[in-house]
Amino acid sequence: MMASTYNAKDEDGHITVAGPGGGTLRSRKPENTAFKQQRLPAWQPILTAGTVLPAFFVIGLIFIPIGIGLYVTSNNIKEFEIDYTGVDMSSPCFNCSQNFSWNSTRPCTCSIPFYLDQPYESNVFMYYGLSNFYQNHRRYVKSRDDSQLNGDSEALTKPSKECEPYAFHDNKPIAPCGAIANSMFNDSLELFYNDPNGTKVQIHLMKTGIAWWTDKHVKFRNPGGNNPNLTVAFQGTTKPVNWRKPVYELDSDQENDGFINEDFIVWMRTAALPTFRKLYRIIQKKKDMVLTLPRGNYTLEVVYNYPVRSFEGRKRMILSTISWMGGKNPFLGIAYITVGSVCFFLGVVLLIIHHKYGNRNNSADISN
Amino acid sequence: MMWRSPLARVRDALRGQKVREKDLRNLVSNLPYEGLDKWKQPNRYFPGNSIKTSKYTLLLFIPMNLFEQFHRLANLYFVGLAILNFVPVVNAFQPEVALIPICVILCLTAMKDAWEDFRRYQSDKRLNSMPCLIYSRKVKQFVERYWKDVRVGDFVKVVCNEIVPADLLLLHTSDPNGVCHIETANLDGETNLKQRRVVPGDPEFEAESFNSIVVCEKPNINLNHFKCYVEKPDKDKVGAGIENLLLRGCTVRNTDHAVGFVVYAGHETKAMLNNNGPRYKRSKQERRLNIDVMFCVILLLTMCLVGALGHYLWLQTLPGLPPYLVPHSNGHLDSPSLSSFYMFFTMIILLQVLIPISLYVSIELVKIAQIFFITNDIDLYDEETDSQIQCRALNITEDLGQIEYIFTDKTGTLTENKMVFRRCSIMGTEYPHKENGKTSHWTLKLASWSQSPLQMAELFVSVMSTSILAQSCPCVCGRTYGHAGHRLAQITDVTPDKKLLQQISGAESTSVSRKIDAYLDFFLALAICNTVVVSMATAQRQRVSAEFSVDVDERWRWRRSKRAKMDGGFRNRTISVDSSIEEDHFNPPVKLEGSGGNTGAQTCSLHVPRSSSEPAVTPDMVCYEAESPDEAALVYAAKAYGFILLGRTPDSVTVRLPSGEDLRFEVLDTLTFDSNRKRMSVLVRHPISKEYVLYTKGADYAIMELLGTPYAGMFSIRTDTQQHLDYYAKEGLRTLCIAKKVLSGREYESWSADRHRALAAIENREQLIMDTAVQIETNLTLLGATGIEDRLQENVPDTITALREAGIQVWVLTGDKPETAVNIGYACRLLEEEDLVINMSCKNKLTCTSILDCTLEEVRRYVADPRNVDTTPDISLVIDGRTLAMTLSSDLQERFVELAKHCRSVLCCRVTPLQKSAVVKIIREKLKVMTLAVGDGANDVNMIQAADVGIGISGQEGMQAVMMSDFAISRFKHLKKLLLVHGHWCNSRLANMIIYFFYKNTANVNLLFWYQFFCGFTATAMIDYWLMIFFNLFFTSAPPIMFGILDKDISAEMLLGVPELYRTGQGSGEYRFSTFWVSMLDAFYQSLVCFFIPYLAYRGSDMDIFSFGTPVNTISLFTILLHLSIEIKAWTVVHWVIMLGSVALYFIVTLAYSAICVTCNAYWTLQSQMVDPMFYLVCIITTVVALLPRYHHESCIHRYGNALENTNKLRPVKRSGLSVPPSPTLGTSVEAYPPSPTASEITGDEFTLNVISENYNRPVHT
């Protein structure tokens, strides 16, 4: 009763304030807007059995087919891997691997025969793989000068400090500078098909198209603009310490020489993990042939230059076809199938629980 | 401007320093030196009146602000890290880049500081350019200048309702008695008028002929102390004190104008010296947050140690010198141990984000937004006073959600503090005033007044709030002068009791019987025996409307009189028909026709003697300014019966009798109220009978002791009155006794001599004055008693019930009597009828101890008794101040706290302000609970400061409580929404945000940590550093902030409807260590998933490092944001915009960045990933796997939570309290209940433990 009289009073007071002359007053009354009063219309997702269970089933139903698809695709990819490090005495490259250092001038070659038990259709990608090579070492990753690689003439003669200690050699700037370039993979691999009739056919390996288009055309550029003469462009610089030949002699093809040499570009994209593969060559499917690589005996001829014993590394050569999901990796398919099954299973379990014990809650939900 | 040598300037500066530091200052008038160069001015060493409260200047902002910011430990930590980055052997990233996060943080904080400082600057500027009047010798009159132009030694004139620009020594006023009234509400919050006097001496003041030297002390902070003397040229010294000083910030009232000599200006004024910055309180959550930060530091160090050890082992296992090991520039490699030592620090830099750098800034932003929402809540707005809630402490919003104990004042907090005269007892007869208390028509009157005072209030707000509050508190949001409106609210009128009216008219007509005469005396006492000042403030605040219809003759007369009064400076001012308010300040009392039309003419004047025939005086419009609302209520009551107090000067009181006759009593002395005597008296000389009469009013027991027994029959009057008093008290009324004493001329003479001696005494003056007061206040004749009602504020019972259901214990600490307090306790449902009420009252410590032990034993037994499990009535404790003092002593403390813990509510009566704060402190420290104190008066300030959260109610008793509070509300009922809704929201929002922040940073940083296992622990980041910075600064910073500002876990209606929900925030609340660790574990799990699924998916492929980082980063973003979406309980438009905006921002910025920056690591990585279907497949599965547990857990919790809420809803909540509170009504006898404790039982030594129920309803009339 008391309260009601006060309310009436309040209202009276309000009217009088807003009355004569009150219009000119700026009231401190807060604005009655939805935002300021925190009354914005809101969607309140309430996770109940009704909303949770379908989610589990939907995840299960979507993931399992995706997983199966991925698994099948991955299984259809043909992959062949051969380790040519030469650790074993029996390995043809054993000798080369034993007496080798960065500075040796005499090339050591070895040839490894192998047998492909299934034919490879479509384009075949040829990778070289390195194990235990920490391209992701912090100081290693940073040891490059992107400006120099981008063709900046100033950076060519004055490499960034990041390149230290591979920035100068004999008081000449190193091009390309840095540890990454210095440790570039320099084995040459060649592939021969041993025809059953006894001839050894060299398989044509494409050395372009292996780097990203943007890398080749934007990120990496030779100094001196369009100067065709790279020797002049790189004048005053010296080759990296471990290299046998300067950067402008990496390839005879001018479009693949200098910084825009694709092998070089590929190497400069440092790998994420210590065991990695890098695209080396592409074996293009010939128009007239059905198979790119028929079943049969092959020989891998290696000019063994790259030392891996200092880090107990392994060198591999990988031949692989490629699908829309890249190389062979069954993991993702299995993961999808597993997660989908778990979700489905959980859904079923929850459904059972819900049906057995959830009736009480159901009534509460309805009252809600 | 003459040239002066630099040497002279330096000498001058040094001398200035010395002069300022001296204990005594010699000030002379500036007038003889007017127009001279500055260095010739005698007062040049003292600062001018312009103030500067802004901390920074435009030029020095950056260095000064940086210096300020580096006082924060967190900032130092991050700067330290940034510097560490510059150490070559350690650096993980480009050192310059590492500076970005800290720079952004510093910039944000600097921008906030700059904004605050700019507001301070603006308010300074506004204040400095306020107009004032300074005397100029050239113009020979006062000229209008600005506040900033005022200098020490100037003569400044202030007119009525104007604010004093500097500390002025009062030299002249328009008042013939040399009195100037000021209102000091801006300084100490007291709204009553204070008198200041002119410095004795020269009655005829002329500014130009002022040739004395003013010697005053060095400026100090004490508002109530000032020492000074004026030395005339003839070496005659006149002393002056605080009663002669007009303080800056005060408002001149009831005085046309006053002239003062500036003694302190600008920052040396007492007001400015007292103006401290805002309070900094640390919230409970903040303290706990720091512990979690420490955990994070430990975690970080552990991870770094793991990294360093791992690096060492990795280096050890290397067989040779691999080509990827990069030596230093000098070509040599560090030893494994050294390089792993360096690696430790590199790891710190890499993983530094684990300590959430942006958390502190985010918390501040969130709190500002929370305060914005609190202040903008329309439910916390009070129409009547037009006041919002003010948040004065900016960083304890979340504490509002954790309150466990509320300590509240009674008067003005639970009650309106609008004193309404309800009942009186005269000569043993009770007049119940039944008509009273019904809907009164005061609102009608308000209609005509409301506009102008409100405008006035508005003016005050703009002026004073900016000066005193805004600069100290960056977010003063409410109004600071809310009580300006309240003054109106005091105007309550009393509907006279018919029977009593008849008695009076009878007394008037006959005036023979001595007994009848007592009625007149009673009302005369009500009208005279007080310190109420009759105000004309309303008249002056009245806007002059266009319908200015005063007849010409009157107007002319008035103008002439005005001219006579005014100084020459205003000669050319005339009142125009539509004069502005500003001009109104200069209006002397004038008969005006208000715009309200029918309200009639109104005039208030003190000093113009007028005959009763003059129709100008309309008593309706007399406005009273009282020190206490009780006094005002009594004066209004007297007015209702026709005894109208018309005016008061220091030595006279004019009262109009019901017959229309004006009596002018000569006031011989006023014995002011003090808390020892608990009474006040006024000694007057009756104008007709020429008798010396002493009117006394005071607390009943104080008066009853002093009654004489002049004639028979007095005894019955006394017992009857006592009975009425007891009844009043039980009804919750505030009681006062009125008595009188007639003195003979001789008695007066001798007493007067004593009094003069006492006043003249130098030593022990206070004591002597009091002795004389006690000496005369004897043998009083009881006239009667009054009962004044202090009504409960609206919705108080409802609020208290809700707070109680919310698990909050409510304590009432009041200065009132136990009876009154208990009654109010019942009325506001603090005590329930079935409660077990324990009364504790004892006189000595021994009994106190035993009582305490007994009670405790009893209570324990009661609680432990299994039979009482279901039916336990709640236990309440009523304790009085004296007992409280004993129980709070160190040896009994523990037991008292133990007892209090078992009580649902505690009422402490007759407690002093100091005890109030002691209670709060003890409970807070002993029980380790969150406390909240709410009060409205100066006596609550201690308590408000002692509690974790102090809330001030801007009510009738000024602003002191508000000034000291953390939050200021205008009504007690606002507490409900403030705590239950805003408190809960702020608390849960902030807690969830903080936990989310830790989670987010851990989840994100751990990705880098797991990568260390695959890069030889070399602190490589697979994500471009810029993107990492952006990730924390832009992509994932807005959602949690929005989450902290806007999320609503439970709707406001639900929170208000089911107060039990508040309990979730109490104690450790939402922010528990378990929650923290669970979310940390979740972060670890999610980071493991987010790293290892991409790792397994891309293992052995030709993925490069930054291409690998891109899906990991994207997954991390999705996981973090979706994790938040699971946490968000209510999605509004803002949520959608910010969440989707963050994702869009990530893609746009990353795509743009990796397209534009050719030489960056991340060049074209996202683009190349986005054309790869694997990217999407990896993203989807990883996010799903990462969030599956949280989703599942959350859905379970939700189902469980829903069930909980349902049970809450279904459970019959004990909330019967919304019905009519047990109101004591006469004549209903409920004898069935056990007898109630009488007053003697409560105050006596006995200890009662009994169930009090409606037994207060028992009849009083026997």
mmCIF file of C-alpha atoms in Angstrom, chain B residues 33-189:
data_model
loop_
_atom_site.group_PDB
_atom_site.id
_atom_site.type_symbol
_atom_site.label_atom_id
_atom_site.label_comp_id
_atom_site.label_asym_id
_atom_site.label_seq_id
_atom_site.Cartn_x
_atom_site.Cartn_y
_atom_site.Cartn_z
ATOM 1 C CA TYR B 33 49.559 48.823 -8.412
ATOM 2 C CA GLU B 34 46.952 48.347 -11.049
ATOM 3 C CA GLY B 35 48.300 48.553 -14.541
ATOM 4 C CA LEU B 36 51.920 48.213 -13.526
ATOM 5 C CA ASP B 37 54.233 45.580 -14.875
ATOM 6 C CA LYS B 38 53.989 42.175 -13.404
ATOM 7 C CA TRP B 39 57.318 42.349 -11.641
ATOM 8 C CA LYS B 40 56.229 45.392 -9.744
ATOM 9 C CA GLN B 41 53.164 43.730 -8.320
ATOM 10 C CA PRO B 42 53.462 43.031 -4.614
ATOM 11 C CA ASN B 43 51.566 39.759 -4.770
ATOM 12 C CA ARG B 44 53.275 38.459 -7.858
ATOM 13 C CA TYR B 45 54.757 35.486 -6.095
ATOM 14 C CA PHE B 46 51.444 33.856 -5.418
ATOM 15 C CA PRO B 47 49.800 31.767 -8.044
ATOM 16 C CA GLY B 48 46.854 33.117 -9.997
ATOM 17 C CA ASN B 49 43.402 31.702 -9.982
ATOM 18 C CA SER B 50 43.561 29.750 -13.179
ATOM 19 C CA ILE B 51 43.698 26.075 -12.489
ATOM 20 C CA LYS B 52 45.232 23.280 -14.378
ATOM 21 C CA THR B 53 44.302 19.783 -13.403
ATOM 22 C CA SER B 54 45.310 18.219 -16.662
ATOM 23 C CA LYS B 55 48.373 16.110 -16.184
ATOM 24 C CA TYR B 56 50.016 16.660 -19.510
ATOM 25 C CA THR B 57 50.865 19.427 -21.899
ATOM 26 C CA LEU B 58 50.670 19.084 -25.609
ATOM 27 C CA LEU B 59 54.408 19.105 -26.048
ATOM 28 C CA LEU B 60 55.372 16.841 -23.206
ATOM 29 C CA PHE B 61 52.528 14.391 -23.511
ATOM 30 C CA ILE B 62 54.514 11.555 -25.039
ATOM 31 C CA PRO B 63 57.450 11.436 -22.641
ATOM 32 C CA MET B 64 55.314 12.054 -19.584
ATOM 33 C CA ASN B 65 52.720 9.524 -20.522
ATOM 34 C CA LEU B 66 55.354 6.927 -21.284
ATOM 35 C CA PHE B 67 56.927 7.573 -17.924
ATOM 36 C CA GLU B 68 53.544 7.079 -16.259
ATOM 37 C CA GLN B 69 52.858 3.911 -18.142
ATOM 38 C CA PHE B 70 56.146 2.318 -17.306
ATOM 39 C CA HIS B 71 55.109 2.330 -13.708
ATOM 40 C CA ARG B 72 53.015 -0.653 -14.572
ATOM 41 C CA LEU B 73 54.840 -3.896 -14.090
ATOM 42 C CA ALA B 74 53.259 -5.613 -17.054
ATOM 43 C CA ASN B 75 54.415 -2.922 -19.426
ATOM 44 C CA LEU B 76 57.918 -3.173 -18.099
ATOM 45 C CA TYR B 77 57.879 -6.896 -18.713
ATOM 46 C CA PHE B 78 56.970 -6.436 -22.315
ATOM 47 C CA VAL B 79 59.429 -3.670 -22.881
ATOM 48 C CA GLY B 80 62.044 -5.878 -21.308
ATOM 49 C CA LEU B 81 61.173 -8.572 -23.809
ATOM 50 C CA ALA B 82 61.346 -6.136 -26.661
ATOM 51 C CA ILE B 83 64.788 -5.040 -25.531
ATOM 52 C CA LEU B 84 65.829 -8.665 -25.193
ATOM 53 C CA ASN B 85 64.997 -8.959 -28.845
ATOM 54 C CA PHE B 86 67.737 -6.497 -29.671
ATOM 55 C CA VAL B 87 70.389 -8.717 -28.134
ATOM 56 C CA PRO B 88 71.901 -10.306 -31.242
ATOM 57 C CA VAL B 89 72.535 -13.774 -29.873
ATOM 58 C CA VAL B 90 69.012 -14.074 -28.588
ATOM 59 C CA ASN B 91 66.837 -12.426 -31.160
ATOM 60 C CA ALA B 92 64.077 -14.500 -32.547
ATOM 61 C CA PHE B 93 62.413 -12.022 -34.786
ATOM 62 C CA GLN B 94 63.274 -8.779 -36.383
ATOM 63 C CA PRO B 95 63.821 -6.617 -33.339
ATOM 64 C CA GLU B 96 61.848 -3.704 -34.742
ATOM 65 C CA VAL B 97 58.873 -5.914 -35.358
ATOM 66 C CA ALA B 98 58.958 -7.184 -31.814
ATOM 67 C CA LEU B 99 58.254 -3.669 -30.637
ATOM 68 C CA ILE B 100 54.897 -3.487 -32.364
ATOM 69 C CA PRO B 101 52.678 -5.171 -29.782
ATOM 70 C CA ILE B 102 53.986 -3.159 -26.892
ATOM 71 C CA CYS B 103 53.761 -0.006 -28.971
ATOM 72 C CA VAL B 104 50.160 -0.691 -29.843
ATOM 73 C CA ILE B 105 49.333 -1.328 -26.215
ATOM 74 C CA LEU B 106 51.119 1.804 -25.113
ATOM 75 C CA CYS B 107 49.406 3.813 -27.812
ATOM 76 C CA LEU B 108 45.968 2.573 -26.832
ATOM 77 C CA THR B 109 46.566 3.421 -23.213
ATOM 78 C CA ALA B 110 48.054 6.756 -24.186
ATOM 79 C CA MET B 111 45.019 7.546 -26.279
ATOM 80 C CA LYS B 112 42.775 6.757 -23.365
ATOM 81 C CA ASP B 113 44.874 8.924 -21.077
ATOM 82 C CA ALA B 114 44.910 11.702 -23.621
ATOM 83 C CA TRP B 115 41.163 11.636 -23.892
ATOM 84 C CA GLU B 116 40.748 11.795 -20.150
ATOM 85 C CA ASP B 117 43.270 14.557 -19.918
ATOM 86 C CA PHE B 118 41.563 16.462 -22.668
ATOM 87 C CA ARG B 119 38.334 16.329 -20.743
ATOM 88 C CA ARG B 120 40.099 17.628 -17.692
ATOM 89 C CA TYR B 121 41.592 20.371 -19.807
ATOM 90 C CA GLN B 122 38.191 21.302 -21.126
ATOM 91 C CA SER B 123 36.638 21.434 -17.706
ATOM 92 C CA ASP B 124 39.560 23.543 -16.506
ATOM 93 C CA LYS B 125 39.050 25.870 -19.387
ATOM 94 C CA ARG B 126 35.376 26.161 -18.738
ATOM 95 C CA LEU B 127 36.015 26.831 -15.105
ATOM 96 C CA ASN B 128 38.753 29.336 -15.777
ATOM 97 C CA SER B 129 36.547 31.330 -18.060
ATOM 98 C CA MET B 130 33.651 31.625 -15.659
ATOM 99 C CA PRO B 131 32.711 35.239 -15.152
ATOM 100 C CA CYS B 132 33.312 37.069 -11.934
ATOM 101 C CA LEU B 133 33.493 40.651 -10.743
ATOM 102 C CA ILE B 134 36.815 42.227 -9.861
ATOM 103 C CA TYR B 135 37.236 45.777 -8.641
ATOM 104 C CA SER B 136 39.130 47.982 -10.977
ATOM 105 C CA ARG B 137 40.599 51.319 -9.896
ATOM 106 C CA LYS B 138 40.494 52.707 -13.389
ATOM 107 C CA VAL B 139 36.788 52.155 -13.827
ATOM 108 C CA LYS B 140 36.123 52.782 -10.165
ATOM 109 C CA GLN B 141 33.769 49.890 -9.970
ATOM 110 C CA PHE B 142 33.587 46.147 -10.259
ATOM 111 C CA VAL B 143 34.160 44.948 -13.771
ATOM 112 C CA GLU B 144 33.406 41.579 -15.222
ATOM 113 C CA ARG B 145 36.420 39.381 -15.662
ATOM 114 C CA TYR B 146 37.103 35.691 -15.730
ATOM 115 C CA TRP B 147 38.002 33.407 -12.908
ATOM 116 C CA LYS B 148 41.458 32.998 -14.242
ATOM 117 C CA ASP B 149 42.076 36.726 -13.967
ATOM 118 C CA VAL B 150 41.583 36.736 -10.229
ATOM 119 C CA ARG B 151 44.802 37.270 -8.374
ATOM 120 C CA VAL B 152 45.764 37.283 -4.759
ATOM 121 C CA GLY B 153 45.121 40.802 -3.466
ATOM 122 C CA ASP B 154 42.125 41.492 -5.686
ATOM 123 C CA PHE B 155 38.725 42.514 -4.468
ATOM 124 C CA VAL B 156 36.105 40.195 -5.780
ATOM 125 C CA LYS B 157 32.407 40.637 -5.547
ATOM 126 C CA VAL B 158 30.106 37.653 -5.529
ATOM 127 C CA VAL B 159 26.384 37.947 -5.858
ATOM 128 C CA CYS B 160 23.662 35.656 -4.684
ATOM 129 C CA ASN B 161 23.677 32.106 -6.051
ATOM 130 C CA GLU B 162 27.052 32.670 -7.586
ATOM 131 C CA ILE B 163 29.981 30.426 -6.964
ATOM 132 C CA VAL B 164 32.950 31.862 -5.128
ATOM 133 C CA PRO B 165 35.930 31.922 -7.496
ATOM 134 C CA ALA B 166 38.737 31.893 -4.935
ATOM 135 C CA ASP B 167 39.235 31.862 -1.195
ATOM 136 C CA LEU B 168 37.990 35.270 -0.132
ATOM 137 C CA LEU B 169 38.391 37.067 3.135
ATOM 138 C CA LEU B 170 34.927 38.509 3.590
ATOM 139 C CA LEU B 171 35.114 42.288 3.949
ATOM 140 C CA HIS B 172 31.652 43.474 3.117
ATOM 141 C CA THR B 173 28.202 42.085 2.485
ATOM 142 C CA SER B 174 24.874 43.527 1.566
ATOM 143 C CA ASP B 175 23.532 42.243 4.821
ATOM 144 C CA PRO B 176 23.329 44.913 7.520
ATOM 145 C CA ASN B 177 24.568 42.407 10.063
ATOM 146 C CA GLY B 178 27.606 41.664 8.039
ATOM 147 C CA VAL B 179 26.576 38.088 7.453
ATOM 148 C CA CYS B 180 26.893 36.097 4.301
ATOM 149 C CA HIS B 181 25.265 32.714 3.850
ATOM 150 C CA ILE B 182 27.064 30.106 1.883
ATOM 151 C CA GLU B 183 26.312 26.606 0.862
ATOM 152 C CA THR B 184 29.280 24.293 0.993
ATOM 153 C CA ALA B 185 27.720 21.310 -0.708
ATOM 154 C CA ASN B 186 30.439 21.248 -3.286
ATOM 155 C CA LEU B 187 33.108 20.948 -0.658
ATOM 156 C CA ASP B 188 31.781 18.843 2.148
ATOM 157 C CA GLY B 189 28.357 17.919 0.870
#
